GROMACS .gro file of C-alpha atoms in nm:
model
  112
    1MET     CA    1   1.492   1.975   1.445
    2LYS     CA    2   1.236   1.644   1.413
    3GLY     CA    3   1.458   1.575   1.110
    4LYS     CA    4   1.748   1.602   1.321
    5ILE     CA    5   1.599   1.421   1.609
    6THR     CA    6   1.508   1.082   1.386
    7LEU     CA    7   1.807   1.070   1.172
    8VAL     CA    8   1.981   1.081   1.529
    9VAL     CA    9   1.737   0.775   1.660
   10THR     CA   10   1.791   0.569   1.335
   11CYS     CA   11   2.158   0.601   1.351
   12LEU     CA   12   2.138   0.453   1.691
   13VAL     CA   13   1.896   0.209   1.636
   14VAL     CA   14   2.162   0.064   1.360
   15ALA     CA   15   2.438   0.150   1.537
   16ALA     CA   16   2.302  -0.151   1.824
   17ALA     CA   17   2.166  -0.399   1.550
   18THR     CA   18   2.470  -0.398   1.364
   19GLY     CA   19   2.649  -0.457   1.743
   20TRP     CA   20   2.401  -0.721   1.846
   21PHE     CA   21   2.451  -0.911   1.473
   22ALA     CA   22   2.788  -0.898   1.506
   23VAL     CA   23   2.739  -1.139   1.850
   24ALA     CA   24   2.399  -1.342   1.805
   25ARG     CA   25   2.375  -1.700   1.684
   26TRP     CA   26   2.313  -1.736   1.324
   27GLU     CA   27   1.979  -1.868   1.393
   28GLN     CA   28   1.874  -1.639   1.643
   29ALA     CA   29   1.998  -1.340   1.394
   30ASN     CA   30   1.862  -1.509   1.112
   31ARG     CA   31   1.519  -1.448   1.227
   32VAL     CA   32   1.535  -1.116   1.354
   33ALA     CA   33   1.723  -0.990   1.060
   34THR     CA   34   1.377  -1.123   0.864
   35VAL     CA   35   1.095  -1.006   1.100
   36MET     CA   36   1.294  -0.639   1.120
   37SER     CA   37   1.300  -0.643   0.750
   38ALA     CA   38   0.905  -0.709   0.721
   39VAL     CA   39   0.822  -0.435   0.984
   40ALA     CA   40   1.049  -0.149   0.808
   41ALA     CA   41   0.937  -0.250   0.461
   42VAL     CA   42   0.595  -0.240   0.611
   43ALA     CA   43   0.713   0.133   0.775
   44ALA     CA   44   0.850   0.266   0.421
   45VAL     CA   45   0.528   0.182   0.264
   46GLY     CA   46   0.302   0.381   0.521
   47VAL     CA   47   0.598   0.680   0.514
   48ALA     CA   48   0.643   0.704   0.125
   49VAL     CA   49   0.202   0.675   0.106
   50TRP     CA   50   0.193   1.019   0.392
   51ALA     CA   51   0.492   1.163   0.220
   52ALA     CA   52   0.271   1.195  -0.122
   53LEU     CA   53  -0.022   1.241   0.031
   54ARG     CA   54   0.137   1.544   0.250
   55SER     CA   55   0.336   1.710  -0.045
   56VAL     CA   56   0.038   1.852  -0.284
   57PRO     CA   57   0.194   2.020  -0.585
   58GLY     CA   58   0.164   2.408  -0.559
   59GLN     CA   59   0.097   2.456  -0.186
   60ALA     CA   60   0.395   2.510  -0.051
   61ASP     CA   61   0.448   2.747   0.253
   62VAL     CA   62   0.505   3.070   0.247
   63ARG     CA   63   0.713   3.223   0.567
   64VAL     CA   64   0.833   3.575   0.559
   65SER     CA   65   1.000   3.731   0.810
   66ARG     CA   66   1.256   4.050   0.880
   67THR     CA   67   1.183   4.292   0.584
   68GLY     CA   68   1.298   4.560   0.563
   69ASP     CA   69   1.076   4.903   0.518
   70ALA     CA   70   0.884   4.991   0.201
   71ILE     CA   71   0.806   5.359   0.044
   72ALA     CA   72   0.562   5.422  -0.267
   73ARG     CA   73   0.504   5.738  -0.410
   74GLY     CA   74   0.135   5.757  -0.603
   75GLY     CA   75   0.133   5.328  -0.613
   76SER     CA   76   0.147   5.000  -0.335
   77ALA     CA   77   0.431   4.910  -0.104
   78ASN     CA   78   0.432   4.619   0.079
   79THR     CA   79   0.663   4.466   0.316
   80GLY     CA   80   0.469   4.158   0.419
   81PHE     CA   81   0.333   3.935   0.182
   82ARG     CA   82   0.091   3.952  -0.122
   83GLY     CA   83  -0.112   3.701  -0.313
   84THR     CA   84  -0.437   3.492  -0.338
   85ALA     CA   85  -0.650   3.305  -0.055
   86GLY     CA   86  -0.748   3.002  -0.326
   87GLY     CA   87  -0.519   2.667  -0.190
   88SER     CA   88  -0.436   2.539   0.153
   89ALA     CA   89  -0.084   2.744   0.154
   90ARG     CA   90   0.024   2.837   0.511
   91VAL     CA   91   0.143   3.172   0.536
   92ARG     CA   92   0.327   3.301   0.820
   93VAL     CA   93   0.466   3.683   0.852
   94ASP     CA   94   0.701   3.841   1.152
   95ARG     CA   95   0.887   4.081   1.215
   96THR     CA   96   0.816   4.282   0.895
   97GLY     CA   97   0.937   4.636   0.846
   98SER     CA   98   0.730   4.977   0.805
   99ALA     CA   99   0.523   5.054   0.441
  100SER     CA  100   0.442   5.391   0.308
  101ALA     CA  101   0.239   5.515   0.015
  102GLU     CA  102   0.023   5.731  -0.162
  103GLY     CA  103  -0.220   5.418  -0.257
  104SER     CA  104  -0.240   5.147  -0.058
  105ALA     CA  105   0.037   5.013   0.226
  106ASN     CA  106   0.116   4.632   0.355
  107THR     CA  107   0.339   4.503   0.654
  108GLY     CA  108   0.153   4.164   0.730
  109ALA     CA  109  -0.052   3.926   0.478
  110GLU     CA  110  -0.300   4.125   0.213
  111LEU     CA  111  -0.534   3.811   0.053
  112ASP     CA  112  -0.714   3.875  -0.316
   0.00000   0.00000   0.00000
């Protein structure tokens, strides 16, 4: 949802700037365009650094939702998430099915 709002706001700003540039005097439009370009360049560098720091390789978010039921005879049944506790990946588990096993059963998040 945040991405859509950002896109709409960006499109509105571009449309407004385009309309203003169409009716403004050349000298005034030239000065404003220079300032807008400098500000946009600094913002682009900041966003690039933020994105690079935010996306650490191998650290994806995991979401498990609306899984079916699992039945195991003599083994393990899992309808949620099973993984290691290392790293900073975020795990979200909701509305999982039921699990039944003679060994181990997991319907949520099981971290090793």
